[in-house]
Short mmCIF file of C-alpha atoms in Angstrom, two decimals:
data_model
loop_
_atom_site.label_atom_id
_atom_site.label_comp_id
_atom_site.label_asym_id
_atom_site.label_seq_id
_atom_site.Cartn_x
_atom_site.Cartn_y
_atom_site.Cartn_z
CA UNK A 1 140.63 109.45 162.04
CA UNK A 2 139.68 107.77 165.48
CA UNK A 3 141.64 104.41 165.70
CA UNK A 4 141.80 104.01 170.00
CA UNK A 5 138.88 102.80 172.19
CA UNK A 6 138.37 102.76 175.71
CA UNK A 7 138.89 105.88 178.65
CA UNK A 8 141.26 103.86 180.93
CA UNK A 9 142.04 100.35 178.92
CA UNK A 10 142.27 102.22 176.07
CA UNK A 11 143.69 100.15 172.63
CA UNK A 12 145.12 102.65 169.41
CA UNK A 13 145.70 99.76 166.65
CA UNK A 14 148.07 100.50 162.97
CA UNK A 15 148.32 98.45 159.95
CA UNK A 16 146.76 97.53 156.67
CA UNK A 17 145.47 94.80 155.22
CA UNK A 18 148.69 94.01 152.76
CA UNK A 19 151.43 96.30 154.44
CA UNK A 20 154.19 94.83 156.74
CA UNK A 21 152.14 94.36 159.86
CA UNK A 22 149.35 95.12 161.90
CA UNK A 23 149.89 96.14 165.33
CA UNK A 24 148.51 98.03 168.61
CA UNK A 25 149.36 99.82 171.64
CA UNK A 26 147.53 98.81 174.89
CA UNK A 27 146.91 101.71 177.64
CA UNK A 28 145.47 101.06 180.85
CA UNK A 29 146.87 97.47 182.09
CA UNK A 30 146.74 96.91 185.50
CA UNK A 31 150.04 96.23 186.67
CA UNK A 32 150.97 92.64 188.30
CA UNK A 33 148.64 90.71 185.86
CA UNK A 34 150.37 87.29 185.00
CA UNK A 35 150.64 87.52 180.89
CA UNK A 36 150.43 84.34 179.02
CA UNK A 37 151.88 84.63 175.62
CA UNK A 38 150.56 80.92 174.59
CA UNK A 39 146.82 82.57 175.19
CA UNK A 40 147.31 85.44 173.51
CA UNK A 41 148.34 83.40 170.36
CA UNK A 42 145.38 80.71 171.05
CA UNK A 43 143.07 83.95 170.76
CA UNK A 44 144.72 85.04 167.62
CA UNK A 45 144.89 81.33 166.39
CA UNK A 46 141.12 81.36 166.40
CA UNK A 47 140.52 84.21 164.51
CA UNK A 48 143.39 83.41 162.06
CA UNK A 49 142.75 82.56 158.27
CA UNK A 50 142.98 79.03 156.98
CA UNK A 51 141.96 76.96 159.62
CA UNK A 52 139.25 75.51 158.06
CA UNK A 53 137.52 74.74 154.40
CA UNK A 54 135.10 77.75 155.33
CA UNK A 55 137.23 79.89 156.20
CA UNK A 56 139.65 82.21 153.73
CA UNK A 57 142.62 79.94 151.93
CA UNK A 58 145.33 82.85 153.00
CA UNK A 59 147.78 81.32 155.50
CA UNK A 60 148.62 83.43 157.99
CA UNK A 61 150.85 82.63 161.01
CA UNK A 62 149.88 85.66 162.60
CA UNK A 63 152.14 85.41 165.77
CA UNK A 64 152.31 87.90 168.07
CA UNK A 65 155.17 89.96 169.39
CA UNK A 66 155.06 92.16 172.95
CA UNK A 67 157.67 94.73 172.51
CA UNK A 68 157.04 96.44 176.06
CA UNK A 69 155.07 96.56 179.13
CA UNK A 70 156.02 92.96 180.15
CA UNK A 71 158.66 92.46 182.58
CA UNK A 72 159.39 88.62 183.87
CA UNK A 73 155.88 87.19 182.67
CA UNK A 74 153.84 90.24 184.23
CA UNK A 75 152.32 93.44 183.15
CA UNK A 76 154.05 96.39 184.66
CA UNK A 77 151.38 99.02 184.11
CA UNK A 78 153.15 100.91 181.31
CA UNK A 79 151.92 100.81 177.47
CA UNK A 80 152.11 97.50 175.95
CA UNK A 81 153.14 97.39 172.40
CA UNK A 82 152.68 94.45 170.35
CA UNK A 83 152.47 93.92 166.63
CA UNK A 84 151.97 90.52 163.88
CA UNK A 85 153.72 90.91 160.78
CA UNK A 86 151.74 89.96 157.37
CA UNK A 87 153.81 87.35 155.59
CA UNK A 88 151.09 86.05 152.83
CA UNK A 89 149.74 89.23 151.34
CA UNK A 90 148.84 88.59 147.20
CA UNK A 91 148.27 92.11 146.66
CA UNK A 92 147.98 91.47 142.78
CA UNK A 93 144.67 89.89 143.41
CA UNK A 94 143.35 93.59 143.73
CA UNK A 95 144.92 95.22 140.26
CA UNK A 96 141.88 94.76 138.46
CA UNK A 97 139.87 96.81 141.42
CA UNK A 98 142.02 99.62 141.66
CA UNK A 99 139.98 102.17 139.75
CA UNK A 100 136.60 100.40 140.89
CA UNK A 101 134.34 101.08 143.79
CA UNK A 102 133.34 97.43 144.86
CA UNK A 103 129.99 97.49 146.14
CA UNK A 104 128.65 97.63 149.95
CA UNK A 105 132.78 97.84 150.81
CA UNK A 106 134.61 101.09 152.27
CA UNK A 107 135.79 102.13 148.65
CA UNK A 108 133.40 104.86 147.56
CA UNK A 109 133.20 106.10 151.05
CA UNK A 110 136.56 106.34 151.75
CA UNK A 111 138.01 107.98 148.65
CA UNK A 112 135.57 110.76 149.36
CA UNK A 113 136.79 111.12 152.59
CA UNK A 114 140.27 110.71 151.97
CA UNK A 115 140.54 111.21 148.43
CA UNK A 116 142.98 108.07 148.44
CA UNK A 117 142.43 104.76 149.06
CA UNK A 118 144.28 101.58 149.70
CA UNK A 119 142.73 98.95 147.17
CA UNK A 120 144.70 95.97 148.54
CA UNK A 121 142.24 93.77 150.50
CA UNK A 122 140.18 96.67 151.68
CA UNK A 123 143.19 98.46 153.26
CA UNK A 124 142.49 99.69 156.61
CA UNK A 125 138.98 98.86 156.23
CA UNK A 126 140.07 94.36 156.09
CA UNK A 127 138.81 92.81 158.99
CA UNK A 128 142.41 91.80 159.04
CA UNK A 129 142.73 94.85 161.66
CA UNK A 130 140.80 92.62 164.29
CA UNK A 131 144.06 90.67 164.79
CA UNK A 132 144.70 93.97 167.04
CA UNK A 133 141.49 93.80 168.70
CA UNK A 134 142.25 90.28 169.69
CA UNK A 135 145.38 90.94 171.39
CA UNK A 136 143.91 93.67 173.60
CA UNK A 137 140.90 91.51 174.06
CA UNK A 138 143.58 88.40 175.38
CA UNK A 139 144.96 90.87 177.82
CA UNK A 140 141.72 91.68 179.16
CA UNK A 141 140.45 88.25 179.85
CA UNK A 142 143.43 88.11 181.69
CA UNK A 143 142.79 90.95 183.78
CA UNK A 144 139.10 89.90 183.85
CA UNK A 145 139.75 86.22 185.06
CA UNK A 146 141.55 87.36 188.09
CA UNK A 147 137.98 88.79 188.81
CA UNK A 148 136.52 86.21 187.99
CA UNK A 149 135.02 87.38 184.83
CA UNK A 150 134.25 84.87 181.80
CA UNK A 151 133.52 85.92 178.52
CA UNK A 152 131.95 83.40 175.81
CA UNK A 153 130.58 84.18 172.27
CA UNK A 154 129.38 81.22 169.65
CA UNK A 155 127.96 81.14 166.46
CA UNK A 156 124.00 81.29 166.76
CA UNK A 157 122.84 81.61 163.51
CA UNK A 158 124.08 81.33 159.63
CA UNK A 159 121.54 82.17 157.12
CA UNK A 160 118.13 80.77 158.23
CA UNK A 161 119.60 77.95 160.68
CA UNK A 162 119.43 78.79 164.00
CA UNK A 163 119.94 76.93 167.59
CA UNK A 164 116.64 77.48 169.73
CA UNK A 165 117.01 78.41 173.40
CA UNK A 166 118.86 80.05 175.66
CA UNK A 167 123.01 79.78 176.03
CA UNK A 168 122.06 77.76 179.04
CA UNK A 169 120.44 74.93 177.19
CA UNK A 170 124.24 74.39 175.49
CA UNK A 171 127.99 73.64 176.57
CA UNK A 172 129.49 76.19 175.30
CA UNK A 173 132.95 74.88 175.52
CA UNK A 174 131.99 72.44 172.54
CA UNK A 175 131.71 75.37 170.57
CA UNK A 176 135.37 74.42 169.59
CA UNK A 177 134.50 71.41 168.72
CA UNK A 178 133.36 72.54 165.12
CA UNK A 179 134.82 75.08 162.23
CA UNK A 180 131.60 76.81 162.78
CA UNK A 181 132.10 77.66 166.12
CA UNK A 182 128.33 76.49 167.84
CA UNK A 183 127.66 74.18 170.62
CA UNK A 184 125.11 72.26 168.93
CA UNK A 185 126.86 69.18 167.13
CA UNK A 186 124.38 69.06 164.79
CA UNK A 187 123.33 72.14 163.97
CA UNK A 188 127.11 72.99 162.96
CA UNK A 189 127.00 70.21 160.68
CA UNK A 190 123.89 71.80 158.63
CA UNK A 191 125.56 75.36 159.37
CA UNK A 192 128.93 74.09 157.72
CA UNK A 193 127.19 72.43 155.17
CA UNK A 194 125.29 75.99 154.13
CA UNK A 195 128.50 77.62 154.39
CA UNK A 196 130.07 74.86 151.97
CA UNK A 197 126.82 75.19 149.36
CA UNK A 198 127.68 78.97 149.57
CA UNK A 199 131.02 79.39 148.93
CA UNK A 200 131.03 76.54 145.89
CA UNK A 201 128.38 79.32 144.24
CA UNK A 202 130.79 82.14 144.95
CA UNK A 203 128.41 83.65 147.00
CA UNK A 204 128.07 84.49 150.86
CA UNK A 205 125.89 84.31 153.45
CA UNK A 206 125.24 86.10 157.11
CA UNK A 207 123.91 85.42 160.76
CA UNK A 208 123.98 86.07 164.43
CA UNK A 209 126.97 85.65 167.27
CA UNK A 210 125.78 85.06 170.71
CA UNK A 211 127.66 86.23 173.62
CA UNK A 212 127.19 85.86 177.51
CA UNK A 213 129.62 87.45 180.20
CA UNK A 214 129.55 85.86 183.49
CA UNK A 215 130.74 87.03 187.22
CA UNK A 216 130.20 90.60 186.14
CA UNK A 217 129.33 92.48 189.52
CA UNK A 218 127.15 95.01 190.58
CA UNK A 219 128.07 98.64 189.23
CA UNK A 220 129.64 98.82 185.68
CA UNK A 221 128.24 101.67 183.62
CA UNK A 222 127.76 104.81 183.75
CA UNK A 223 123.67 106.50 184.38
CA UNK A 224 123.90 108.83 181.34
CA UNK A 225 125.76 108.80 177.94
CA UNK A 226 128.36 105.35 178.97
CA UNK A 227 125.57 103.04 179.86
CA UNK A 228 127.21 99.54 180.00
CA UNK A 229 124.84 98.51 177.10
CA UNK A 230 125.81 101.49 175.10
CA UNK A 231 129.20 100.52 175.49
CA UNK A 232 129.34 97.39 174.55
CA UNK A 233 126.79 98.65 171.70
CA UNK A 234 129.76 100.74 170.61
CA UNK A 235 132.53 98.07 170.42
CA UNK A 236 130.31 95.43 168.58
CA UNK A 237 129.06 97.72 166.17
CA UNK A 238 132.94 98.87 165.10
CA UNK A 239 133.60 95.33 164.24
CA UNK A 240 133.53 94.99 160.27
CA UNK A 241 129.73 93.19 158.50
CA UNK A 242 127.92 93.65 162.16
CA UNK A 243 124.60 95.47 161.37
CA UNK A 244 122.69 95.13 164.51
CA UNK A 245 122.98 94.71 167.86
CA UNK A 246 120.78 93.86 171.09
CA UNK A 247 120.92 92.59 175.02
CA UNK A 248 118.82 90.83 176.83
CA UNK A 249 115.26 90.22 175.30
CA UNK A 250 115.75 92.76 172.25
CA UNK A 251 113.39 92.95 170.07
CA UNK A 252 111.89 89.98 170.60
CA UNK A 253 110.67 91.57 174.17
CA UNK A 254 108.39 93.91 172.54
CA UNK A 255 106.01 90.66 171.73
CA UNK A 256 105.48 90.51 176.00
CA UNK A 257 103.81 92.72 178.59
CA UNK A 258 105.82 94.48 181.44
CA UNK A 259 104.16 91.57 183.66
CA UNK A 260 105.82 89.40 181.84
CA UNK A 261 109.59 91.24 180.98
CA UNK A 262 109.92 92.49 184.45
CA UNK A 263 112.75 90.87 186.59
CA UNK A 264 111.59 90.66 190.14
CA UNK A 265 114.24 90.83 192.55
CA UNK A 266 114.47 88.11 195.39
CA UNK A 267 116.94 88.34 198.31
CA UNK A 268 118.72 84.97 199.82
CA UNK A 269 121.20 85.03 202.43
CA UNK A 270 122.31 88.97 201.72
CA UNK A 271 122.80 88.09 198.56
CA UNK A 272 120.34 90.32 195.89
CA UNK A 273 119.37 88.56 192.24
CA UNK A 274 116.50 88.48 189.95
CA UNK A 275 114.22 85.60 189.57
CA UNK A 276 114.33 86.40 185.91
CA UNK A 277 116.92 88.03 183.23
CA UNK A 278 115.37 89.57 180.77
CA UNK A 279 116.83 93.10 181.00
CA UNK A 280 120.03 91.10 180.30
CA UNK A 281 122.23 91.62 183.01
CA UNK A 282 121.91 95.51 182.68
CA UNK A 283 119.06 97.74 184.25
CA UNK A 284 119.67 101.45 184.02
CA UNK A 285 122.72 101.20 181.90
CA UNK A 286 124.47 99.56 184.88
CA UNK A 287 125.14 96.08 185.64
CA UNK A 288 122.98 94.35 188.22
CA UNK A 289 125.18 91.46 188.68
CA UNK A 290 123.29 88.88 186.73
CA UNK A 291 124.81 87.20 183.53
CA UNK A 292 124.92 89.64 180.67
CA UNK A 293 123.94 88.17 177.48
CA UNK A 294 123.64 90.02 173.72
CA UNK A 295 123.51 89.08 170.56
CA UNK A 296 125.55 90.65 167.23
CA UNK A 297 123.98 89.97 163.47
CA UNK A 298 126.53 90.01 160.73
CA UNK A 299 125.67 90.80 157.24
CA UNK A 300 127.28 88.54 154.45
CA UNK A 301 130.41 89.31 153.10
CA UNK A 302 130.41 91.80 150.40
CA UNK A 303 133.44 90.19 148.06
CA UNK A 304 131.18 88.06 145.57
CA UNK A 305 133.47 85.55 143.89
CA UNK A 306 130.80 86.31 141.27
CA UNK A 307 130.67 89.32 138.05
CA UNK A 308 128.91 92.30 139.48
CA UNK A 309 127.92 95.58 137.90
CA UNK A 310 129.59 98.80 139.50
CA UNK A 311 131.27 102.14 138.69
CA UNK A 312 134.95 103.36 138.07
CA UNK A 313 136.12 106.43 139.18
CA UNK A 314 135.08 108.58 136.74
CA UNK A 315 131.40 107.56 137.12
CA UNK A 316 131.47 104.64 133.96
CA UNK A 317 129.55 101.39 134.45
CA UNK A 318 131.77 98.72 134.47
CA UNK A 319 131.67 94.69 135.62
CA UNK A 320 133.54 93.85 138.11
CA UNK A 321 134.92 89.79 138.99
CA UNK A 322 136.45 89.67 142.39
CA UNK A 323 139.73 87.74 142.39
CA UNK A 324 141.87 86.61 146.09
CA UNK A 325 140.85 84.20 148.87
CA UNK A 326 137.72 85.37 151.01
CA UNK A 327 135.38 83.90 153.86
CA UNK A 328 132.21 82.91 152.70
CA UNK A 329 131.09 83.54 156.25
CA UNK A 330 132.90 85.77 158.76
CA UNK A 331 131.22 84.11 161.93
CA UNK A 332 133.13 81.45 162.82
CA UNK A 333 136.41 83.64 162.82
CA UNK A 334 134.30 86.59 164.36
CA UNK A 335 133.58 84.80 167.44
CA UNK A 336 136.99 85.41 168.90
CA UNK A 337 136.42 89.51 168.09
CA UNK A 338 133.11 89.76 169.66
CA UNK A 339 134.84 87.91 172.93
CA UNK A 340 137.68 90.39 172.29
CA UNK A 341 135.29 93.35 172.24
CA UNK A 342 133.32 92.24 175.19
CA UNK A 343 136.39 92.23 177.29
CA UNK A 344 138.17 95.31 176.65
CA UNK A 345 134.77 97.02 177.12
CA UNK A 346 133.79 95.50 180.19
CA UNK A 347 137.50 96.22 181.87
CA UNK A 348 137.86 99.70 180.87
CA UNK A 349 134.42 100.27 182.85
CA UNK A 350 135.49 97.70 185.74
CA UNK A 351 138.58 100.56 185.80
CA UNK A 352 136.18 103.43 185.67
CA UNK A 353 133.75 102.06 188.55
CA UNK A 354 136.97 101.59 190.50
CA UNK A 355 138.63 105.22 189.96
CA UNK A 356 135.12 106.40 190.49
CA UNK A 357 134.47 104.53 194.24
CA UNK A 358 138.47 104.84 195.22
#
């Protein structure tokens, strides 16, 4: 069972759902890197539960603790442990799904893999295991923002409402502004007020996170099987509920012509950009310097507070009513994992290009 990403930041998380903690180990720091525990816990305070009416009721303090690879406020290069202890687990909320195979979760699939499962809150399969992902991903910015680096994710989409334009046309910062997590005021009024309509009919709902990396230079990626995209392909799609992923125009490019999707390059003052950015920020699998922009659709969330038909064990048809405290929309606490994501991917390959040119 593969639980590490990365070649040279390289994160190998632990933990379950309802055991004692979740934790990591981070490989790969660069040594010298100022580490500020305060942002570390502001990344994990954003993905925590309870911190808003659409979000989960479990409370959650979810703080941190570095047990190596810190020495007076800096990162000394070696492993850096860390783990969050889980204080709140109800694990009786799952006795009545014990035998069951809840459908569209990990069950089925991973009793026939395993041929045991952990039935509390999904076990390893909770995206309670991002907590891990957002320490490593706190550690990267870190790393990242000495470079100059900037990574920024916000809720695009819930259900059928959607911001038009490009991130450009927003402040992104204002993002924080809302429980929802997007930059338009408005919109996450209507957003929160889906979410609301959802959850009161113990139902769910989906949509789309937006992300946008700026300062990235020239060079990450590799020509073959590590193309940047693929990459960060690979990290987003790990996340639990993401079902798609594209950069750049997507999909939505195969609508034009190549008159129209090429980006023609323009030179000013030594300094090489595109007049356009369609191919995203990537061209060849390797960053061309311009902003790098993707977007990451997220199914709804598969716990129905709602009686559903499913199977037992033994093959018998059985209802199932889900019982325990749930999001009725991951995206506003899956911002903060996309960011995560974004930047462990993006400084494992600005390690690469740099072993690679040394």
């Amino acid at each position: 069972m593969r639980n590490s990403i990365g070649h040279i930041f390289t994160l190998s998380t632990f933990g379950e759902s309802h055991g004692a903690a979740v934790g990591g180990v981070v490989d790969g720091m660069p040594a010298g890197i100022p580490i500020d525990l305060a942002f570390i816990q502001e990344e994990l305070n954003r993905r925590r539960p309870g911190q808003s009416r659409i979000t989960t009721a479990r409370k959650e303090a979810d703080e941190v603790e570095l047990l190596s690879g810190v020495m007076d406020g800096k990162s000394t290069g070696c492993p850096i442990g860390f783990v969050v202890r889980n204080t709140n687990q109800h694990s009786s909320d799952y006795d009545n799904m014990k035998d069951l195979f809840r459908p569209s979760h990990a069950d089925y699939t991973y009793f026939q893999k395993y041929g045991i499962r952990d039935h509390r809150g999904g076990g390893r399969s909770s995206a309670r295991i991002t907590i891990s992902r957002c320490v490593a991903g706190a550690l990267a910015k870190m790393a990242l923002r000495q470079m100059g680096i900037t990574v920024e994710a916000y809720t695009q989409q819930v259900g059928s409402l959607k911001i038009t334009g490009s991130y450009h046309d927003y402040d992104l910062s204002l993002r924080e502004n809302n429980a929802v997590r997007c930059p338009d005021e408005a919109m996450a009024q209507q957003m929160e007020a889906l979410i609301q309509e959802v959850k009161g009919a113990g139902d769910t709902i989906g949509g789309v996170i937006a992300c946008v990396v700026k300062g990235c230079p020239v060079g990450l990626g590799e020509p073959e099987f590590d193309k940047l995209h693929a990459a960060l392909g690979h990290a987003m799609l790990s996340i639990n509920a993401v079902k798609g992923f594209e950069y750049g125009e997507g999909f939505a490019g195969v609508e034009a012509r190549g008159s129209q999707q090429n980006d023609v390059f323009t030179c000013n003052e030594g300094k090489v950009s595109t007049l356009t950015n369609h191919s995203g920020g990537i061209q060849g699998g390797i960053s061309n310097g311009e902003d790098i922009f993707f977007r990451v659709a997220f199914k709804p969330v598969a716990t129905l507070l709602m009686e559903q038909d499913t199977i037992d064990k033994e093959g018998n048809a059985v209802k199932l009513t889900a019982r325990g405290r749930h999001d009725p929309c991951v995206l506003p606490r899956a911002v903060p994992v996309v960011e995560a994501m974004a930047a462990i991917t993006l400084l494992d390959h600005y390690l690469m290009n740099k072993t690679v040119h040394m």
